[in-house]
Coordinates of C-alpha atoms in Angstrom, one line a residue:
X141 CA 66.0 66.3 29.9
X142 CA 69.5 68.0 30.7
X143 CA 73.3 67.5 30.6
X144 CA 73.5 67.1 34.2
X145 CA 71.2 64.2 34.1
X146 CA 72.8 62.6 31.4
X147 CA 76.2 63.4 33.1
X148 CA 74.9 61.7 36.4
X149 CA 73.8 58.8 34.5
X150 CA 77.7 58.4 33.4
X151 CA 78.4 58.6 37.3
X152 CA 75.9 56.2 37.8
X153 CA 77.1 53.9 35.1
X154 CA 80.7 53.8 35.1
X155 CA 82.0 51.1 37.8
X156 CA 79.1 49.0 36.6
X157 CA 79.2 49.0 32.5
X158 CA 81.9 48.2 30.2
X159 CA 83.9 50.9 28.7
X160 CA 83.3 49.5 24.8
X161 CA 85.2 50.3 22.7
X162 CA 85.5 52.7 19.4
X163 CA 87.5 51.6 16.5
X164 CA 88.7 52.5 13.6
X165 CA 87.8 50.0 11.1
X166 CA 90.5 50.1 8.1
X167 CA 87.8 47.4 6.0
X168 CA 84.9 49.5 6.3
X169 CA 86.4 52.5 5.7
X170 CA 87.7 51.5 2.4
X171 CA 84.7 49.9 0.9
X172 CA 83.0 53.7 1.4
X173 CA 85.9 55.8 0.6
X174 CA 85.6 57.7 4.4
X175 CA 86.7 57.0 8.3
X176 CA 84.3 55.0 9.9
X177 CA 84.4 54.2 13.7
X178 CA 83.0 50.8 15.5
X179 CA 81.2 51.4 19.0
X180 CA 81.3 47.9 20.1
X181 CA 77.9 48.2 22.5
X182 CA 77.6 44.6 21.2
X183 CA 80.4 43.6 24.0
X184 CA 78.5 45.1 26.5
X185 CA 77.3 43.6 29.5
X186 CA 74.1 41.6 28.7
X187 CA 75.1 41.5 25.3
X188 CA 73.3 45.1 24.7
X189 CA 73.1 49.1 25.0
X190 CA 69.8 48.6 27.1
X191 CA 71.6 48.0 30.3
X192 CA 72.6 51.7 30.3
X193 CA 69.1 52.6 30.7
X194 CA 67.5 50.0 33.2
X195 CA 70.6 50.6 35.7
X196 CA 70.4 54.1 35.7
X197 CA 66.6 54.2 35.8
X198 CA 66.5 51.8 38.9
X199 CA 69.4 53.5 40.8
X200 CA 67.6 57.1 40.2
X201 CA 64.5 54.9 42.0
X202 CA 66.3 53.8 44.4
X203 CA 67.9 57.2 45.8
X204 CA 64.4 58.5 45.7
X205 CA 63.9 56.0 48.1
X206 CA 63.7 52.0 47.1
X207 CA 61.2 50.5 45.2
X208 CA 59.7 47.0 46.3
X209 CA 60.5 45.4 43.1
X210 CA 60.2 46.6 39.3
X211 CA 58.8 44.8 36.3
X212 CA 59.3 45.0 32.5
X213 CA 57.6 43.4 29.3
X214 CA 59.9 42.9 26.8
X215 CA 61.1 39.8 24.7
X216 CA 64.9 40.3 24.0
X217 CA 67.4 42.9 25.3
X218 CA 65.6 45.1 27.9
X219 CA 64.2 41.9 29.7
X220 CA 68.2 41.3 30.5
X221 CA 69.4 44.7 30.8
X222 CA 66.4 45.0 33.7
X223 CA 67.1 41.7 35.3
X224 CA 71.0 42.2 35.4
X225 CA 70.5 46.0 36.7
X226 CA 68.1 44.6 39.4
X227 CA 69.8 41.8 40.6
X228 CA 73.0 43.9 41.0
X229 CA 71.4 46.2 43.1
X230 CA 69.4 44.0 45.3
X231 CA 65.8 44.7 43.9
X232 CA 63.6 41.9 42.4
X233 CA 62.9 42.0 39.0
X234 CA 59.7 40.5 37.0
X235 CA 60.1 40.1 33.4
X236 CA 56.8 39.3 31.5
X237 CA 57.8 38.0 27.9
X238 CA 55.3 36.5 24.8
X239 CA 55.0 33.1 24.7
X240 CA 57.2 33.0 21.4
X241 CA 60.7 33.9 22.9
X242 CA 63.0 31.9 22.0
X243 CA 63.8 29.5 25.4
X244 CA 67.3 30.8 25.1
X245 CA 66.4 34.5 25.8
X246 CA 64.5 33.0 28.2
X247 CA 67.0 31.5 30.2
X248 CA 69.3 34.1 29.9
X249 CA 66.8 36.6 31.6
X250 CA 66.1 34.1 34.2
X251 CA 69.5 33.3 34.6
X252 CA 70.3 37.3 35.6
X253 CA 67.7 36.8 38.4
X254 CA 64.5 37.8 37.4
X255 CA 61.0 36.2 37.9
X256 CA 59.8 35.3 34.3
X257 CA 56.1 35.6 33.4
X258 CA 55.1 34.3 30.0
X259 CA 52.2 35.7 28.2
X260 CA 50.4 36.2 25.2
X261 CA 51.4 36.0 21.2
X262 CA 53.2 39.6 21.2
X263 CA 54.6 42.5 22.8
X264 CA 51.6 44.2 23.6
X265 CA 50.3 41.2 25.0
X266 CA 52.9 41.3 27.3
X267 CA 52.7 45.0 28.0
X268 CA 49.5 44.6 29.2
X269 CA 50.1 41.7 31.4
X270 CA 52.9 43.9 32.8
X271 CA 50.4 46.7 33.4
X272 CA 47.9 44.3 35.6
X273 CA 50.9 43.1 37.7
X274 CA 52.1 46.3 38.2
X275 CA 48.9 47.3 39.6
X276 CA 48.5 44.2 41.3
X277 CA 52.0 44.1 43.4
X278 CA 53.0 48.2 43.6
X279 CA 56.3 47.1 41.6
X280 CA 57.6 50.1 39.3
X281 CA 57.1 49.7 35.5
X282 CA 60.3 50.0 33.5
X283 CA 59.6 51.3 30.5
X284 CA 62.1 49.8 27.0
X285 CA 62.5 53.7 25.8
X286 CA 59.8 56.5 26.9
X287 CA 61.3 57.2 30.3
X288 CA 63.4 59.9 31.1
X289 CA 66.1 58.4 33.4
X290 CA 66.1 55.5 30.7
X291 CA 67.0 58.1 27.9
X292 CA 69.6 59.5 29.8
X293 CA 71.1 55.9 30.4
X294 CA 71.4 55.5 27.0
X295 CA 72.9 59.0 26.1
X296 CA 76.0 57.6 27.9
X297 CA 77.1 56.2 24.6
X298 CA 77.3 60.0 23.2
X299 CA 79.1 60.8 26.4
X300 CA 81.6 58.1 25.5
X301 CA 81.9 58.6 21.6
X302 CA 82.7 62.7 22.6
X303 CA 85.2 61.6 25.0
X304 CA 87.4 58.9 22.6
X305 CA 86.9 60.5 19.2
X306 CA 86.4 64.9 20.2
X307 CA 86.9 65.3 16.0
X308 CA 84.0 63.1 15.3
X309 CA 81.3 64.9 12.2
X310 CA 78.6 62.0 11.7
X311 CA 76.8 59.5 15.0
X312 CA 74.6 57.0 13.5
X313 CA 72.3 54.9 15.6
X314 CA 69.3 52.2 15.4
X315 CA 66.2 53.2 16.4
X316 CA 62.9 51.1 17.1
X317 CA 61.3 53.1 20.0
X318 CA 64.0 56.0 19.9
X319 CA 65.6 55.6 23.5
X320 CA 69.1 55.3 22.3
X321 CA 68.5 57.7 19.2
X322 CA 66.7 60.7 21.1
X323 CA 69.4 60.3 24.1
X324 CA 72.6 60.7 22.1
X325 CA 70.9 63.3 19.5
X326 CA 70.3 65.0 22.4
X327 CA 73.7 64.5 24.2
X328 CA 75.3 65.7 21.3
X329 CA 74.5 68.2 19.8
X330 CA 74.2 70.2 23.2
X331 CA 77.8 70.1 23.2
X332 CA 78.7 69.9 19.7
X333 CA 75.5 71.3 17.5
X334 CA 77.4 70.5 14.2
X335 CA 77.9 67.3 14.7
X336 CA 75.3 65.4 12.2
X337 CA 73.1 62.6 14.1
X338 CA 71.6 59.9 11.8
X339 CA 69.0 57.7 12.8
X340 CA 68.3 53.8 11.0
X341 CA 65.4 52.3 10.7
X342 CA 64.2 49.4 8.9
X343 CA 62.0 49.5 6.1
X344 CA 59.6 47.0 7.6
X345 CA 59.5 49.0 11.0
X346 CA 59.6 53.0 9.9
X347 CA 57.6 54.2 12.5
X348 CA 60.4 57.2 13.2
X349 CA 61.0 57.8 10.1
X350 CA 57.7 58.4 9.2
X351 CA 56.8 60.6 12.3
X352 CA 60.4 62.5 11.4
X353 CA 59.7 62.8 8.1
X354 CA 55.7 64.3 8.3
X355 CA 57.0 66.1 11.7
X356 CA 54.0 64.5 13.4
X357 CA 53.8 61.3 16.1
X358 CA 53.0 58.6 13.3
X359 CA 52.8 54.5 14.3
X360 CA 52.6 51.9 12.2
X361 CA 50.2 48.7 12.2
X362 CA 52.7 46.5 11.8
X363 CA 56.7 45.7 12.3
X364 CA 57.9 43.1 10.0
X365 CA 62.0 42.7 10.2
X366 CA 64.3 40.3 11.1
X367 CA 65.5 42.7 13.4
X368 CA 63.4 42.0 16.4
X369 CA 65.2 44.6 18.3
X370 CA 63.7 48.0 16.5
X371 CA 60.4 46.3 15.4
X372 CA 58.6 48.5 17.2
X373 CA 54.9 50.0 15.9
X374 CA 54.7 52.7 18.6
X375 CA 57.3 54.6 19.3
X376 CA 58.1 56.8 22.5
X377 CA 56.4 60.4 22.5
X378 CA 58.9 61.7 24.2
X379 CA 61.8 59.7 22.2
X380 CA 60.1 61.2 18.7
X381 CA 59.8 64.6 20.4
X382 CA 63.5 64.3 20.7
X383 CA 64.1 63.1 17.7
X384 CA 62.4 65.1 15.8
X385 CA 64.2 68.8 17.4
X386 CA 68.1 67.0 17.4
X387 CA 68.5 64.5 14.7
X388 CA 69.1 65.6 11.0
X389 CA 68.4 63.0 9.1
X390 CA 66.6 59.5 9.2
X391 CA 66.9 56.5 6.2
X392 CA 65.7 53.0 5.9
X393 CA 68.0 50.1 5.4
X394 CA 66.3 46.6 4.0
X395 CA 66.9 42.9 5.8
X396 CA 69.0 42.0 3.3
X397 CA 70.8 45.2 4.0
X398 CA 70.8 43.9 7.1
X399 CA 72.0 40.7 6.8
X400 CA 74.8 41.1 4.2
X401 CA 76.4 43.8 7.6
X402 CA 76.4 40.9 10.0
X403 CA 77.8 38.5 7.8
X404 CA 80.6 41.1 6.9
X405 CA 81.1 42.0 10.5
X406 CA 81.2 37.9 11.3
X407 CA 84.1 37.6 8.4
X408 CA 86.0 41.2 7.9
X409 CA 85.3 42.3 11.7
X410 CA 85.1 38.7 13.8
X411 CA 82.1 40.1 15.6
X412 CA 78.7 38.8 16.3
X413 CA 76.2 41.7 16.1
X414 CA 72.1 41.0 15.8
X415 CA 70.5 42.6 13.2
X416 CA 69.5 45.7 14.7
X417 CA 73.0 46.3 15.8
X418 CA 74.0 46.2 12.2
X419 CA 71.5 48.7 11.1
X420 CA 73.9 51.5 11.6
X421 CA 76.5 49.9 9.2
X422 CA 73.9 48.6 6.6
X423 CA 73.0 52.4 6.2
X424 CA 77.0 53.2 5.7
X425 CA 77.1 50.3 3.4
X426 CA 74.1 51.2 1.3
X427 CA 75.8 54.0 0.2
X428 CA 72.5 56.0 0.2
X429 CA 74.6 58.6 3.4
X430 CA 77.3 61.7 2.7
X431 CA 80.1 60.4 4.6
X432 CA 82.5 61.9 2.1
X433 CA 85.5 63.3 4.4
X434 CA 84.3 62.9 7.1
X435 CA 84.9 60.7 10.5
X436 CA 81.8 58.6 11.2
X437 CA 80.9 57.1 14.2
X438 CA 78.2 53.7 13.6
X439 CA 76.9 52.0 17.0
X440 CA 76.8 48.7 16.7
X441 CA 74.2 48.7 19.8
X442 CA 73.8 44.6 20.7
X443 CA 75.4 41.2 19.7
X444 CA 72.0 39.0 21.2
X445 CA 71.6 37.0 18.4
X446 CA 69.7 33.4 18.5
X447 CA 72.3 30.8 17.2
X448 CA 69.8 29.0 15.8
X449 CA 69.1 31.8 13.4
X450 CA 72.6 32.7 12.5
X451 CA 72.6 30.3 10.1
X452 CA 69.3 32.2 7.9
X453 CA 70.9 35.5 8.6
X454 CA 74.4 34.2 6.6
X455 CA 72.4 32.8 4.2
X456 CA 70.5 35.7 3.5
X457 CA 73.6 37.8 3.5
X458 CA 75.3 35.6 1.1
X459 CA 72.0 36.0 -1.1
X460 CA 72.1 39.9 -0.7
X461 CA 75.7 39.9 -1.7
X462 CA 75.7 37.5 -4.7
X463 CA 77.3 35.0 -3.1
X464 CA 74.6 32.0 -3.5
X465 CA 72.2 32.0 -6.7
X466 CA 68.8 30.4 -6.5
X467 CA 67.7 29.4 -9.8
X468 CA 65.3 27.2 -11.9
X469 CA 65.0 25.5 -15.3
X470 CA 63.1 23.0 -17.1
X471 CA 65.6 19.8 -18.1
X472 CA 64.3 16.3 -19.8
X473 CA 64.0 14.1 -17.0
X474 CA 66.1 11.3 -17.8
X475 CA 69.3 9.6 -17.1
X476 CA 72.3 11.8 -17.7
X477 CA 70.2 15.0 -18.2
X478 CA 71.3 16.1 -14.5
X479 CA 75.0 15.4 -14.9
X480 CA 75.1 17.4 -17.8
X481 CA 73.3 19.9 -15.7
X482 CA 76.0 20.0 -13.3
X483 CA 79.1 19.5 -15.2
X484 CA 78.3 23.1 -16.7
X485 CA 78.0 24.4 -13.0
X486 CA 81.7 22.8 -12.5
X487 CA 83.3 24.0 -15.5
X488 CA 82.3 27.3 -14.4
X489 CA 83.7 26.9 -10.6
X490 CA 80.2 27.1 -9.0
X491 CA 79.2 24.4 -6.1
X492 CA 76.4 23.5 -5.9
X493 CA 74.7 23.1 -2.7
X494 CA 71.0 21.8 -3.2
X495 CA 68.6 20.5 -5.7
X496 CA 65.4 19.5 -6.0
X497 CA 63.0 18.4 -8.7
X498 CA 59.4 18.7 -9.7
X499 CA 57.8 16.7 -11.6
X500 CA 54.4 17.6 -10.9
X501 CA 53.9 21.0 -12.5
X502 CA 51.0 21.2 -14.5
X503 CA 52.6 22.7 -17.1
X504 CA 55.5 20.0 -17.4
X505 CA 55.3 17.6 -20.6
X506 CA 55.4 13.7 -19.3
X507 CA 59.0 13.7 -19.9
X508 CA 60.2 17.4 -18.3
X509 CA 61.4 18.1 -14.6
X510 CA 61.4 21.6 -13.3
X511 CA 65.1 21.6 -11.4
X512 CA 65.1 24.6 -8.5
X513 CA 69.3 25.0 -7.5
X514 CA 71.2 26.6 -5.2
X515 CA 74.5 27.7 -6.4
X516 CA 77.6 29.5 -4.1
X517 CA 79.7 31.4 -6.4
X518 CA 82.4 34.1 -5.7
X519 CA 80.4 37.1 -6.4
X520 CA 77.5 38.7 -8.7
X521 CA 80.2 38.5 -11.6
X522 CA 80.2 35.0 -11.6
X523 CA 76.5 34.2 -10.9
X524 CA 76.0 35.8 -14.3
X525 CA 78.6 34.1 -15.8
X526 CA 77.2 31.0 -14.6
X527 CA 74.0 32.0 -15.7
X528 CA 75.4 32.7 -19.1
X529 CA 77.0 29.1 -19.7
X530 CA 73.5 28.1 -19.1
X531 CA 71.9 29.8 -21.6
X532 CA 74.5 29.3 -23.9
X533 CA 74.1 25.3 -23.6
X534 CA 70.3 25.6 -23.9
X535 CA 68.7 26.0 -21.0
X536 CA 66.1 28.4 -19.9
X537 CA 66.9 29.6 -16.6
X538 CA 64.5 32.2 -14.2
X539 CA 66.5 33.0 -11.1
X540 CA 64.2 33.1 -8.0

């Protein structure tokens, strides 16, 4: 790896990517009490930061002379970024995916030209598929992260963040198999050694923090996250290598972390980022960083989110922020017993906006009902104070 790769990988980039912008965000800023920039890589072409790397990877093929075709396993962003890059430059693309996709990513990969093959439970069932139709047809393996030219690709962001904000002190970026982390680290800090890169991971996918933290290659046996994007249990060698020598610090965030960053980019910031996009700003949010005077630059790095599952990730955020309460008490169950119930929630200006009742717990007397509620209230003030007016009418109440 070198400048002048990454530098040609600008060249190679420029007339075909969008030039995303980096904001100033007055909201964020102020909850954290510092300046914190927005790299919008979620308005980037295929929706994601993964495009950098497959275009620049299959244009460095193709001046080495061009390959018959390339293929990829993946399930989400670098199935599009591939079949976008390939189609644009005239080379066929094969995209082998787990049978679980969700049938919009699906289409959208197809949809950018590629050849979709659909196989096994997981990523590594894929992978390997990939492997035996590499073999099989001569096409040239793209790899998600542990590729050289891909790393470069994706040190274009660093490129760009130098270029619109020269005074910049902190970078912060998602990892999950450390192509867009090890490329800008690297980027970076060649040209400006003091400026501190922070890498994001989340706690139910820590493989780089782990192998940052012991300074050995450590993977995990499982990646549990809602943000499919960095749930990666093997990391790139070369990517942790990286990571390791150029980044100074690495930190978890949780999914409710997580989640409560989207929802606050869908209602303070109007934009749609996925979860690992939001990583970034979870870890500024969680005030667990030193961004005390200082000008800090989070990548939002993609905006693919399933619209089915926006609706769990605004739930969950509301939950994470104290914006919805989840409770349960034991009521007699008889007439009136429920309105009673709820005319406490209404004095107190919380909506309820579910119930249901059990009747069959074996530790219920005949005439009991265990009531499980969802409230929405304004904020963790007024849950308790909600929770408070209960008590103080009789009730027993365990919030879940």
């Amino acid at each position: 790896m070198d400048i002048e790769k990454i530098e040609q990988a600008y060249m190679n980039l420029k007339d075909i990517i969008h030039n995303t912008p980096l904001k100033f965000s007055e909201t964020f800023s102020q909850m954290v009490g510092s300046s914190i920039y927005l790299k919008y890589e979620n308005q980037q072409k295929t929706g994601s930061f993964k495009v950098r790397g497959a275009h620049n990877k299959i244009v460095t093929l193709i001046k080495k002379g061009a390959p018959p075709a390339v293929i990829a396993s993946s399930a989400g962003n670098h199935a599009q970024g591939v079949a976008f890059a390939a189609s644009s430059l005239g080379i066929k693309s094969t995209i082998v995916m787990p049978k679980s996709t969700p049938i919009a990513k699906v289409a959208a990969t197809e949809e950018y030209g590629a050849e979709i093959v659909l196989h096994g439970d997981c990523y590594d069932d894929a992978y390997k598929k990939a492997m035996d139709l590499q073999a099989e047809s001569g096409a040239v393996f793209i790899h998600p992260f542990d590729d050289e030219d891909v790393i470069a690709g994706q040190a274009t962001i660093g490129f760009e963040i130098l270029r619109d904000l020269p005074d910049v002190d902190i970078v912060i970026l998602p990892a999950g198999g450390g192509g867009l982390l090890a490329g800008v680290a690297y980027y970076i800090k060649q040209l400006k050694p003091h400026v501190k890169i922070i890498g994001v991971q989340s706690t139910g996918a820590d493989a780089i923090v782990r192998s940052f933290s012991s300074s050995e290659y450590v993977t995990t046996e499982k990646a549990a996250t809602i943000a499919d994007g960095i749930a990666v249990k093997i990391p790139g060698t070369m990517t942790v290598s990286l990571i390791q020598k150029y980044v100074d610090e690495m930190v978890t965030v949780t999914d409710g972390e997580i989640a409560a960053a989207i929802l606050l980019l869908l209602e303070r910031d109007k934009q749609v980022v996925e979860p690992a996009g939001a990583a970034s700003l979870a870890a500024v949010l969680s005030n667990r960083l030193d961004l005390a005077d200082k000008k800090a630059a989070c990548v939002l790095s993609g905006g693919n989110i399933d619209v089915s599952f926006i609706h769990k990730i605004v739930e969950k955020g509301l939950v994470s922020r104290g914006r919805q309460l989840k409770l349960r008490t034991v009521m007699l169950d008889k007439p009136g017993s429920l309105e009673k119930f709820a005319s406490i929630a209404s004095k107190c200006g919380a909506n309820i906006i579910m119930v249901q009742h059990d009747r069959l717990d074996a530790d219920l007397n005949i005439n009991e009902a265990i009531l499980h509620v969802n409230f929405e209230v304004s904020s963790p003030k007024h849950g308790k104070e909600l929770v408070q007016a209960l008590e103080q009418n009789g009730y027993k109440v365990t919030i879940e």
